[in-house]
Coordinates of C-alpha atoms and ligand atoms in Angstrom, one line a residue:
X12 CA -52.4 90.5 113.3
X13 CA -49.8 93.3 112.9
X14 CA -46.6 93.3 112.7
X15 CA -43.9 95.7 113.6
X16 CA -40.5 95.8 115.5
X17 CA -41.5 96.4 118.9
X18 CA -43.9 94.3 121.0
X19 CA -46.7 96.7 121.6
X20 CA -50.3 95.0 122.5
X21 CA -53.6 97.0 121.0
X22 CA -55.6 94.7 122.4
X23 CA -58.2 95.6 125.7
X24 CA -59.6 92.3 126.3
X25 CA -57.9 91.8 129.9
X26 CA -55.7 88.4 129.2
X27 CA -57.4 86.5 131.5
X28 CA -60.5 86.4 129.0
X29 CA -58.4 86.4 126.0
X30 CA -57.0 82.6 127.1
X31 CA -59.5 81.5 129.6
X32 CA -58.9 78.2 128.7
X33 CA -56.0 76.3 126.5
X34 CA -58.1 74.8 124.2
X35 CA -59.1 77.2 121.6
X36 CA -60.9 77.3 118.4
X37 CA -59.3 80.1 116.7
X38 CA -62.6 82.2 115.8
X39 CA -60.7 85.3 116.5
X40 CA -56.7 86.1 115.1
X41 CA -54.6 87.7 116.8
X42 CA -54.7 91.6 117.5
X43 CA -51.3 92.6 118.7
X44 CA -48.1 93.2 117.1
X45 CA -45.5 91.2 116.8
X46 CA -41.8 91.1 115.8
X47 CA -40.8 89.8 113.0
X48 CA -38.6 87.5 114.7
X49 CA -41.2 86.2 117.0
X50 CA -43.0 85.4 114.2
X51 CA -40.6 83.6 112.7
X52 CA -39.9 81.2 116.0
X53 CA -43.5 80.6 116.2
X54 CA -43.9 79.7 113.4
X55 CA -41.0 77.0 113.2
X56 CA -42.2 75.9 116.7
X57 CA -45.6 75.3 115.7
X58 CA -44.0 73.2 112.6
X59 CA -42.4 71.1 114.5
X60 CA -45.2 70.4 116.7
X61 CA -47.3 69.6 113.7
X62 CA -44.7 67.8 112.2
X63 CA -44.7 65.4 115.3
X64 CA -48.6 65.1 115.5
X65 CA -48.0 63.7 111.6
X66 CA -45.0 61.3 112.8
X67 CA -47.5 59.9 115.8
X68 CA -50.4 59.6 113.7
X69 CA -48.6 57.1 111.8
X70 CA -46.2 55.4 114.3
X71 CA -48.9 54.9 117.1
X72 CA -52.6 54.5 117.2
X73 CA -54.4 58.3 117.5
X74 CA -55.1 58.9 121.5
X75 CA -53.5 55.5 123.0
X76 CA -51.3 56.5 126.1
X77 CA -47.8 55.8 124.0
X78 CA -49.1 58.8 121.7
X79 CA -50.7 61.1 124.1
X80 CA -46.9 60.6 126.6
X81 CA -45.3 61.7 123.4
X82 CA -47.2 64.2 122.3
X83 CA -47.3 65.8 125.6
X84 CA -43.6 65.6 125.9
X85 CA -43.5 67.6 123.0
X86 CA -46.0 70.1 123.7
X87 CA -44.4 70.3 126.7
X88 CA -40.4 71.0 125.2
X89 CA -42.0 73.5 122.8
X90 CA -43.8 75.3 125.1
X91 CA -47.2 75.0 123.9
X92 CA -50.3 74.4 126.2
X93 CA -50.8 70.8 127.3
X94 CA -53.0 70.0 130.0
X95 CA -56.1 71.3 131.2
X96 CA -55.8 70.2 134.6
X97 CA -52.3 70.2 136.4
X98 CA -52.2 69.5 139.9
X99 CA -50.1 73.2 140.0
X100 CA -53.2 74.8 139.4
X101 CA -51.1 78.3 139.8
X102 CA -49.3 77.3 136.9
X103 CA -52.2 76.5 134.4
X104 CA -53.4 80.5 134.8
X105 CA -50.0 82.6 135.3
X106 CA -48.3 84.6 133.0
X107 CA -46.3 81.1 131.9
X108 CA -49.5 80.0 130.9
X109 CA -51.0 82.6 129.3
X110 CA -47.5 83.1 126.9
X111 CA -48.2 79.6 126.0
X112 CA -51.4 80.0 124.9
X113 CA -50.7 83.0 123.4
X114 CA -47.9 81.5 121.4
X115 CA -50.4 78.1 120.5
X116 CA -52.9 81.2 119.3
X117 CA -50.8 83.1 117.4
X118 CA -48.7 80.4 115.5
X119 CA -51.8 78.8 114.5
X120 CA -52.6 82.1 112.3
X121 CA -49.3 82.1 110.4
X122 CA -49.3 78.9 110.0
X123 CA -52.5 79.6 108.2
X124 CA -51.3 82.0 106.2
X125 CA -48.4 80.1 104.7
X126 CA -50.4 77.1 104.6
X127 CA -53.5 78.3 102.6
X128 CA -51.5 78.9 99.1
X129 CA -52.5 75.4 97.6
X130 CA -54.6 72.4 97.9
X131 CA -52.0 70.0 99.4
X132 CA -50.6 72.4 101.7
X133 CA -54.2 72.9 103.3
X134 CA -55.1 69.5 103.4
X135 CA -52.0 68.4 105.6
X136 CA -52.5 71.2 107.7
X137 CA -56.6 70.9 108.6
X138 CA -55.3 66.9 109.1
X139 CA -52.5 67.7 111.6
X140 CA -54.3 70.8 113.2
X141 CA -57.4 68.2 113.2
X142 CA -55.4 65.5 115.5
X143 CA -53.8 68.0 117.8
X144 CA -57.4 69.5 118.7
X145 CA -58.8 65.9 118.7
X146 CA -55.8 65.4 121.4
X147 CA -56.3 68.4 123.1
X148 CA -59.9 68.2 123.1
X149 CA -60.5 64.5 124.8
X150 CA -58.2 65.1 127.6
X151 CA -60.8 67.5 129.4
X152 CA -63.5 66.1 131.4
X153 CA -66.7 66.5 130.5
X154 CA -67.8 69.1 132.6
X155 CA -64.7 71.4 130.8
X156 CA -65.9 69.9 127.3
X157 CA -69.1 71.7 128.0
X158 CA -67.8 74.7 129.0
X159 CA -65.4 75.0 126.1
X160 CA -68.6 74.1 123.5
X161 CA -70.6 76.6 125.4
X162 CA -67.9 79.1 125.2
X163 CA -67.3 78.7 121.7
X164 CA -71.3 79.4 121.0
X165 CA -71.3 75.5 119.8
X166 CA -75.0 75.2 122.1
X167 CA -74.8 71.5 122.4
X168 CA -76.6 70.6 125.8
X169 CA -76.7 67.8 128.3
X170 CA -79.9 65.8 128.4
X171 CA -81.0 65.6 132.2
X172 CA -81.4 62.9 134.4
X173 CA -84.9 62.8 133.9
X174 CA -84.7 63.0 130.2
X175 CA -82.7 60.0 130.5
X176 CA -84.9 58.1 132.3
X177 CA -87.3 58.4 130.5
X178 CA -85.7 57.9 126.9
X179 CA -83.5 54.9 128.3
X180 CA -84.4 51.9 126.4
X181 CA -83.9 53.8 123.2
X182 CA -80.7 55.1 123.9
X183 CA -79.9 51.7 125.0
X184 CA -80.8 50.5 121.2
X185 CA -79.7 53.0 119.1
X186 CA -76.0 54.4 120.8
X187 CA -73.1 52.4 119.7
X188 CA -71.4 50.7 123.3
X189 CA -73.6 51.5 125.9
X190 CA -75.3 49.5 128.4
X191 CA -78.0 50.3 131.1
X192 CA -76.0 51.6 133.5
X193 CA -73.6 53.3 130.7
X194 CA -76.7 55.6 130.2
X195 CA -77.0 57.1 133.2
X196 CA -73.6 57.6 134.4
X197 CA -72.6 59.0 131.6
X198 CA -73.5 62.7 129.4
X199 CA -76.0 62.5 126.4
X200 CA -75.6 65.7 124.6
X201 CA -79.2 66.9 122.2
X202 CA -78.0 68.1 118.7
X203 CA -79.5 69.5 115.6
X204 CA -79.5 66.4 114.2
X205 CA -78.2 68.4 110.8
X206 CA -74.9 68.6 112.8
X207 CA -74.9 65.3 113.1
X208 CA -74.6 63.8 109.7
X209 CA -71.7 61.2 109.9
X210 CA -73.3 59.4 113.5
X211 CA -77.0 59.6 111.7
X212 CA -74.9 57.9 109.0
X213 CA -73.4 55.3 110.5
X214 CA -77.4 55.0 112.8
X215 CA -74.9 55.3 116.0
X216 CA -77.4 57.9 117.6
X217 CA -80.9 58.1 118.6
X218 CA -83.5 60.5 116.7
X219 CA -85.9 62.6 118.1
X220 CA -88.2 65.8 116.6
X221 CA -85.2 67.1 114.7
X222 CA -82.3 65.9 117.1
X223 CA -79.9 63.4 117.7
X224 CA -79.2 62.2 121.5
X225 CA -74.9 61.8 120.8
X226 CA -73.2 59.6 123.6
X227 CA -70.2 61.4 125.4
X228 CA -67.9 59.6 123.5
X229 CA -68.8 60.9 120.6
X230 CA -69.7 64.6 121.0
X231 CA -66.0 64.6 119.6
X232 CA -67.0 63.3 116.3
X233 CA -69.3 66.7 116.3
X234 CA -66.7 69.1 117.4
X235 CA -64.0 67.5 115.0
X236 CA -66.4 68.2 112.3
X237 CA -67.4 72.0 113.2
X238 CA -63.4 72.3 113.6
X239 CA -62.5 71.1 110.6
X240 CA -65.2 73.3 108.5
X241 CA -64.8 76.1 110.2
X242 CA -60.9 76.1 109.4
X243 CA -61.5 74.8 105.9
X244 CA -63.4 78.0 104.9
X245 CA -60.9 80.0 107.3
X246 CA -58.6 78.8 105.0
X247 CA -60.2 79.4 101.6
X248 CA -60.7 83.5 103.0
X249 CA -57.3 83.2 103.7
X250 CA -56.4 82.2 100.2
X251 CA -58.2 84.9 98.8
X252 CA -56.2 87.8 100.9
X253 CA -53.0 86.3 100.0
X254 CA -52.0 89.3 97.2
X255 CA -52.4 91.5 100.2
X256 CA -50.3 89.6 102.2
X257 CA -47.8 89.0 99.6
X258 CA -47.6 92.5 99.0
X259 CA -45.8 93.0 102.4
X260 CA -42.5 92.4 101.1
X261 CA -41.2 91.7 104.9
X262 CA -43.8 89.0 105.3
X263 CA -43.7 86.9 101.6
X264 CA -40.3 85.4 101.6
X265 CA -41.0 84.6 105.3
X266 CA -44.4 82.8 104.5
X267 CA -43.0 81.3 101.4
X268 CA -40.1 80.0 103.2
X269 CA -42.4 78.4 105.9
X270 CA -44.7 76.8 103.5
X271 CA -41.7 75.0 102.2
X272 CA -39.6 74.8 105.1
X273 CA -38.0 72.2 106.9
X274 CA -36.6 72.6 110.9
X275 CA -33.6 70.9 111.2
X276 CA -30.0 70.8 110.3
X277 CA -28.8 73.2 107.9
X278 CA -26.9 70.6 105.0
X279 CA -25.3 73.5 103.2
X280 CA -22.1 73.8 105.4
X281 CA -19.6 71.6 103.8
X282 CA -17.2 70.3 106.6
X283 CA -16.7 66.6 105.4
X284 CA -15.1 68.1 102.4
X285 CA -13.3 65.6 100.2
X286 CA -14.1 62.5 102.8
X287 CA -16.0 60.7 99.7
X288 CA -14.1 59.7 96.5
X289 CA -15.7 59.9 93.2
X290 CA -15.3 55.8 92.8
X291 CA -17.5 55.4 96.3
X292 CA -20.6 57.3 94.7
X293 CA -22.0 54.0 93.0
X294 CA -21.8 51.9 95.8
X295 CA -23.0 54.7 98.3
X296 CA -26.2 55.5 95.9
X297 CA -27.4 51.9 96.3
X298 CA -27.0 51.5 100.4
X299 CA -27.1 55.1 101.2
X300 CA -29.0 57.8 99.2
X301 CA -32.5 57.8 99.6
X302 CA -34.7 56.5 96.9
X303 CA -34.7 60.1 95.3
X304 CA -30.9 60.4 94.9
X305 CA -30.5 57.2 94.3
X306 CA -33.4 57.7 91.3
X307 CA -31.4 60.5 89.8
X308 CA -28.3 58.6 90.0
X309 CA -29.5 55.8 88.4
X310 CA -30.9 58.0 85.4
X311 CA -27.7 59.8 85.5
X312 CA -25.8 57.1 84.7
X313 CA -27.6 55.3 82.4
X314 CA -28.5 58.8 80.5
X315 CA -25.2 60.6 80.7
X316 CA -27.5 63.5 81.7
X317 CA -30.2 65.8 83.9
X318 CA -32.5 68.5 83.3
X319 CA -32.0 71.5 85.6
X320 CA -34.3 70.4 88.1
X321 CA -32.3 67.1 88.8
X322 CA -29.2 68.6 88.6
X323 CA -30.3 70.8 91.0
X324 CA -31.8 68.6 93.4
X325 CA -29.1 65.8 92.8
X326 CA -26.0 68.4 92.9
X327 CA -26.7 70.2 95.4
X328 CA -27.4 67.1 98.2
X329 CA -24.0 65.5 96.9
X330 CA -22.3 68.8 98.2
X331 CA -24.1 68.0 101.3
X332 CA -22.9 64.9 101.7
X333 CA -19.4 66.2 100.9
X334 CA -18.3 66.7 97.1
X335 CA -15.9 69.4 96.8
X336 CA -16.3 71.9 94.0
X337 CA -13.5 70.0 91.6
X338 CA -14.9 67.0 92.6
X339 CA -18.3 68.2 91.4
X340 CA -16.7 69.6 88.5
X341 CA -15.0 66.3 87.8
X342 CA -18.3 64.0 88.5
X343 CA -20.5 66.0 86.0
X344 CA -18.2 66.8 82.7
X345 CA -17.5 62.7 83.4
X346 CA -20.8 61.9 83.3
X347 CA -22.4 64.4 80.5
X348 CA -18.9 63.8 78.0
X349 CA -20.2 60.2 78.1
X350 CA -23.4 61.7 76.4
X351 CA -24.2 64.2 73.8
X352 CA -22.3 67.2 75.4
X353 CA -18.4 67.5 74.8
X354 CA -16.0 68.6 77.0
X355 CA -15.5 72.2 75.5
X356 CA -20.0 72.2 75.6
X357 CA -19.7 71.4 79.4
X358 CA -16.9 73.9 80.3
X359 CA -18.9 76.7 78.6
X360 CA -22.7 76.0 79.4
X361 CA -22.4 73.4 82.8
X362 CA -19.1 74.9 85.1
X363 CA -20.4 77.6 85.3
X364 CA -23.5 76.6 87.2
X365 CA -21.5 74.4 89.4
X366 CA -19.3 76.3 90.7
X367 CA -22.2 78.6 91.0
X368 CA -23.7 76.1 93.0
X369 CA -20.9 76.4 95.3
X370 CA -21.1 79.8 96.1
X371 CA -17.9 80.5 93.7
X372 CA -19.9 82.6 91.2
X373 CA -22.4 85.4 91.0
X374 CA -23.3 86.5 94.3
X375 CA -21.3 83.9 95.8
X376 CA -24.2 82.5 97.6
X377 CA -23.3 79.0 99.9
X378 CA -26.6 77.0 98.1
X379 CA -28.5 74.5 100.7
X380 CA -29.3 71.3 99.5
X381 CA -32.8 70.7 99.2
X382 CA -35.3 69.6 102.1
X383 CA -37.5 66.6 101.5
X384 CA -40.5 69.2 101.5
X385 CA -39.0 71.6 99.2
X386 CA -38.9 68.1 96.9
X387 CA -41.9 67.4 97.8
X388 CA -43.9 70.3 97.6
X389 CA -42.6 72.5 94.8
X390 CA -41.6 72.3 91.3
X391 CA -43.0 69.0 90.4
X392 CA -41.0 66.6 87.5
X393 CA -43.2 66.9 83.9
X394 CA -42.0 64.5 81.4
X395 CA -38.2 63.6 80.9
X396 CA -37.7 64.7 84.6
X397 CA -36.3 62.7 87.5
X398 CA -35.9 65.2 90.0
X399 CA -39.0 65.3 92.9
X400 CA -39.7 62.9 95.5
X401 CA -40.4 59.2 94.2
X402 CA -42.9 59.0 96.7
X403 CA -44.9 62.2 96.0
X404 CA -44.5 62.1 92.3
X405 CA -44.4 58.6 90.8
X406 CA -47.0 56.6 89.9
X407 CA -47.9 54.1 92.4
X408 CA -47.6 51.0 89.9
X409 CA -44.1 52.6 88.9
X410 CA -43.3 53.1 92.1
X411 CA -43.7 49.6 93.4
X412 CA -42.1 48.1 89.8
X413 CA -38.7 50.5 91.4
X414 CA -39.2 49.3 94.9
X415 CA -39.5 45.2 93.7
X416 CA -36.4 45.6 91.7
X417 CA -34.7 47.1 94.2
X418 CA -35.4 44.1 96.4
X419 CA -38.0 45.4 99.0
X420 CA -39.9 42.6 100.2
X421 CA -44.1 42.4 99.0
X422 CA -45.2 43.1 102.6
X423 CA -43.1 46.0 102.4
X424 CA -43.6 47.4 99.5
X425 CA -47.6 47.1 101.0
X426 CA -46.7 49.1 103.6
X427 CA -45.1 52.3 101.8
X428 CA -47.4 51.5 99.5
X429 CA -50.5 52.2 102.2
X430 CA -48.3 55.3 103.5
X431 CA -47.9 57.1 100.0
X432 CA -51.9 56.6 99.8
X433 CA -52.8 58.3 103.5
X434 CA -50.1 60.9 101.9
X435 CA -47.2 60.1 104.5
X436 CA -44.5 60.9 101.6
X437 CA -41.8 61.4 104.3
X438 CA -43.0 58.4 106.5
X439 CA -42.8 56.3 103.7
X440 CA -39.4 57.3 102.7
X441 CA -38.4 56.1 106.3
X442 CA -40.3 52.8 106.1
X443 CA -38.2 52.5 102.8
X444 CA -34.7 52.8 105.1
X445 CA -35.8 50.6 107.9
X446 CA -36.4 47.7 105.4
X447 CA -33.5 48.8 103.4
X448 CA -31.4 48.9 106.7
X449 CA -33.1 45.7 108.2
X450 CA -34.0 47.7 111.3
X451 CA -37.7 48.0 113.5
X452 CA -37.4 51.4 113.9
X453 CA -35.3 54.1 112.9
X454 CA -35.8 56.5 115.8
X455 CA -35.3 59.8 113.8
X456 CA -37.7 61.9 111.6
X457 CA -37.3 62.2 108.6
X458 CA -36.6 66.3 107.2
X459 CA -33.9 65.7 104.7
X460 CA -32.0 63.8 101.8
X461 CA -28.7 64.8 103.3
X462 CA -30.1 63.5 106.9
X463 CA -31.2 60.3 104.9
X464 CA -27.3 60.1 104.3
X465 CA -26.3 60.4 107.4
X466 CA -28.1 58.3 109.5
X467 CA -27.4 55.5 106.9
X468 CA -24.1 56.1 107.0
X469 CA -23.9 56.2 111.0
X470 CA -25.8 53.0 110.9
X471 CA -23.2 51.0 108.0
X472 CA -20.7 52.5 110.3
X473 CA -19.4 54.6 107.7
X474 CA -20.4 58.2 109.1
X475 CA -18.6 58.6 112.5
X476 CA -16.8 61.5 111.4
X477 CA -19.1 63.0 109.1
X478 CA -22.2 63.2 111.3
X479 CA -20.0 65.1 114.1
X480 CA -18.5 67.2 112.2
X481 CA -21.8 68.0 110.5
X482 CA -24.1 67.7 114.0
X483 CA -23.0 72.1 114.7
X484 CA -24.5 74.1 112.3
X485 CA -28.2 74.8 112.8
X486 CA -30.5 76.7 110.2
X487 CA -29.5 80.1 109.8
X488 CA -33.4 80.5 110.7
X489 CA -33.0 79.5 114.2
X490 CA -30.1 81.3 114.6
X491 CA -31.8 84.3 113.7
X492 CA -34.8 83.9 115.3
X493 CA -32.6 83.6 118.8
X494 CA -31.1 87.0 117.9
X495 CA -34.8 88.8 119.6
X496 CA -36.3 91.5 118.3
X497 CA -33.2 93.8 117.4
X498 CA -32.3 91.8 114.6
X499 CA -35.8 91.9 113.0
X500 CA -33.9 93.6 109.9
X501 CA -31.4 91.1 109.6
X502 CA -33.9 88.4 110.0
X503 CA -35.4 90.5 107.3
X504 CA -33.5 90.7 105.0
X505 CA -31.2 87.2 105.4
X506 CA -34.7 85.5 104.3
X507 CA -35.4 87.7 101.5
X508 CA -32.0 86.9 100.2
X509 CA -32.8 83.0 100.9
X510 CA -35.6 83.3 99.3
X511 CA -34.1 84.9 96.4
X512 CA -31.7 82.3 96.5
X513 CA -34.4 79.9 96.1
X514 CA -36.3 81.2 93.3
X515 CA -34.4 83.2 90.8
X516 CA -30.7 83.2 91.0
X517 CA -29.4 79.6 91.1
X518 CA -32.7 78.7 88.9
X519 CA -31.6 80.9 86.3
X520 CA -27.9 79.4 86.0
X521 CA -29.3 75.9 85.3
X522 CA -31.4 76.8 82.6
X523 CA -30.9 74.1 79.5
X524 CA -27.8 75.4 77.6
Ligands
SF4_607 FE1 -36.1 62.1 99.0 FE2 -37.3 63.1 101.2 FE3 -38.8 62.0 99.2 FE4 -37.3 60.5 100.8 S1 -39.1 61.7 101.4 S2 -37.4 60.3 98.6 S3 -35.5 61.8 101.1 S4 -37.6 63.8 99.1

């Protein structure tokens, strides 16, 4: 892939060939340059829609109609590919249809590129990527499965009707669900049987000189597999040309950003200023704050002090929810005079930092309050911390201890439980408010701390105001990704400075004093 300001495709492959078909198997990335802006919405896009894939795969059972109608519906408000087979057959080869696929191609190569840097961010992406080509995958019919296999040099052939004939009582016996007349209406596919490891396994298949006969229904076992190894080491290589990558100093805030990043509401734009009092913060942590702010609350109070990473993550979401700087200033020297620090201590080594934090200080930066995968993914707590995500970071026997005293019934507590260990940190955090709410479902997906606030507080019937006010501003990455290709610079250089933000310049104002 290249990347430059103006649109300008290299590539002589006419585009009919390029996306013949919208399934792909990303052997090949992308040839043509890009914008950086493009880039940028792609890559949120395809976030989102990976992001949803995650949320169904937890919500619904994998490929039952509710999940493939909401799947669809998404691929279809994204703009991705979704359907092999409209009736508007016009419409599945036009120049709609191949930006689509071109869009579903190229976004699947950032996204590797900001999602090969570490071992968790891999894994989640191979699973999600994994369950959208499963998707994709099982809603073609047979005769385009083939095509796509033989297309993608995967040789995998029918068996004829002869063959079957003749091998029919054995196919009977050894394939898992299929009956007499199950044989012969449906495909038998003949595979190196080496390729076939999990259904040899399981003795789902029948063996013959070298090969296994797979049923239709389960060439996608085979496929899943080849996808998943194939992108596995496509993501290792990856890894490995990451300091060339990062040396493009348009691109590495831009990837790190992704790898971190969160599509949703931007929490940094105070406009509830001043609508919560200092003497509501107890009773808010308990019904309101999500079990991470309501961790570092707790520890807070009971150690009249935080580290730099909780103060950061904790100070930073209560300006979300609406502190204003005094009251910040107020809240804090309370708390830490209670402690070891005195008053004269927390002017010189803490305001500072605050009112830093509020954009008052230094480069007078507005600072956003942490997204659930910023928590979750960087800077993890060591000893004598309480910042991070409870549900990432705490030991699962500590975890449930803090979920039992905070009153979450023992089937519940089974069921974040099961989510934290299929690594569903975010889902669990929502099973966490429905039980804490008393509600089935909470219809929202969960990005953010500060959304965490706000839906609680919208549900208690205490948010009205403060989720309208707040419903407006929209990540300053959307924003500049709608701005096209003439505000590449901006784009730019507003997420260097973001990322800068991130990294260096509030981090170095909360160092211990
Ligand atoms: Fe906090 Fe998000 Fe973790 Fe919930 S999932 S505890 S809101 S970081």
């Amino acid at each position: 892939m290249q990347f430059g300001g103006r649109k300008k495709k290299i590539s002589t492959i006419p585009q009919s060939e390029l996306y013949g078909q919208h399934l792909q198997f990303y052997g090949q990335p992308p040839l043509e340059n890009i914008s950086l802006s493009e880039f940028e919405t792609f890559a949120a896009e395809r976030l989102k829609l990976l992001k949803t894939v995650e949320n169904l795969g937890v919500s619904h059972v994998k490929l039952t109609d509710p999940y493939r109608r909401k799947l669809e519906s998404q691929l279809k408000a994204l703009n991705f590919p979704y359907r092999p087979d409209a009736d508007d057959k016009k419409s599945q080869s036009g120049p709609i249809e191949y930006e689509k696929r071109r869009k579903d191609h190229i976004s699947h190569f950032i996204l590797r590129l900001a999602y090969c840097q570490t071992e968790d961010l891999r894994r989640w992406f191979i699973q999600q990527e994994v369950d959208l080509f499963r998707f994709h995958f099982t809603e073609l019919v047979p005769k385009q499965q083939l095509a796509f296999l033989h297309k993608n040099n995967l040789h995998y052939d029918t068996i004829s009707s002869e063959e079957k004939t003749a091998l029919k009582d054995q196919l009977i016996n050894s394939s898992f669900g299929v009956s007499g007349i199950k044989v012969m209406e449906h495909e038998f596919y003949k595979v190196p049987f080496q390729d076939a490891l999990d259904l040899v396994r399981l003795r789902k298949v029948y063996l013959k000189q070298g090969y296994a006969y797979i049923p239709h229904q389960d060439i996608v076992t085979i496929v899943l597999n080849d996808f998943r190894t194939r992108l596995s080491k496509a993501l290792a290589l990856t890894a490995r040309s990451l300091p060339a990558v990062h040396s493009d100093e348009r691109l590495q805030p831009l990837l790190n950003h992704l790898s971190h990043a969160y599509v949703g509401q931007d929490y940094s734009i105070q406009k509830n200023v001043g609508k919560i009092s200092l003497d509501q913060i107890d009773s808010l942590s308990g019904k309101s704050f999500p079990l991470c702010m309501r961790q570092l609350h707790q520890s807070l109070r009971e150690n009249h002090h935080l580290r730099h990473g909780g103060r950061m993550q904790y100070g930073l979401f209560l300006k979300g929810i609406g502190l204003s700087l005094e009251q910040a200033l107020q809240f804090w020297k309370m708390e830490f005079i209670r402690g070891k620090v005195d008053a004269d201590k927390f002017d010189k080594a803490y305001a500072y930092s605050i009112r830093h934090m509020f954009g008052k200080e230094g480069k007078r930066t507005d600072y956003t309050p942490y997204s659930c995968m910023k928590v979750i993914l960087s800077n993890p707590p060591s000893q004598g911390d309480h910042h991070g995500c409870p549900f990432r970071h705490s030991d699962p026997e500590l975890l449930k201890q803090k979920l039992q005293v905070y009153k979450v019934s023992p089937s519940g507590i089974n069921q974040i439980l099961e989510l934290v260990k299929g690594m569903h940190y975010q889902l669990a955090c929502q099973k966490y408010f429905e039980l804490t709410h008393n509600i089935e479902d909470s219809s929202f997906s969960l990005n953010h701390p500060n959304q965490y606030f706000l839906e609680s507080q919208k549900l208690l019937g205490g948010g009205k105001d403060i989720k309208r006010e707040m419903d407006a501003p929209q990540r300053s990455q959307e924003n500049s990704a709608s701005k096209g290709s003439t505000g590449t610079q901006e784009v730019a250089a507003n997420t260097s400075q973001h990322l800068a933000e991130m990294t260096e310049d509030l981090e170095s104002f909360f160092q211990e004093a």
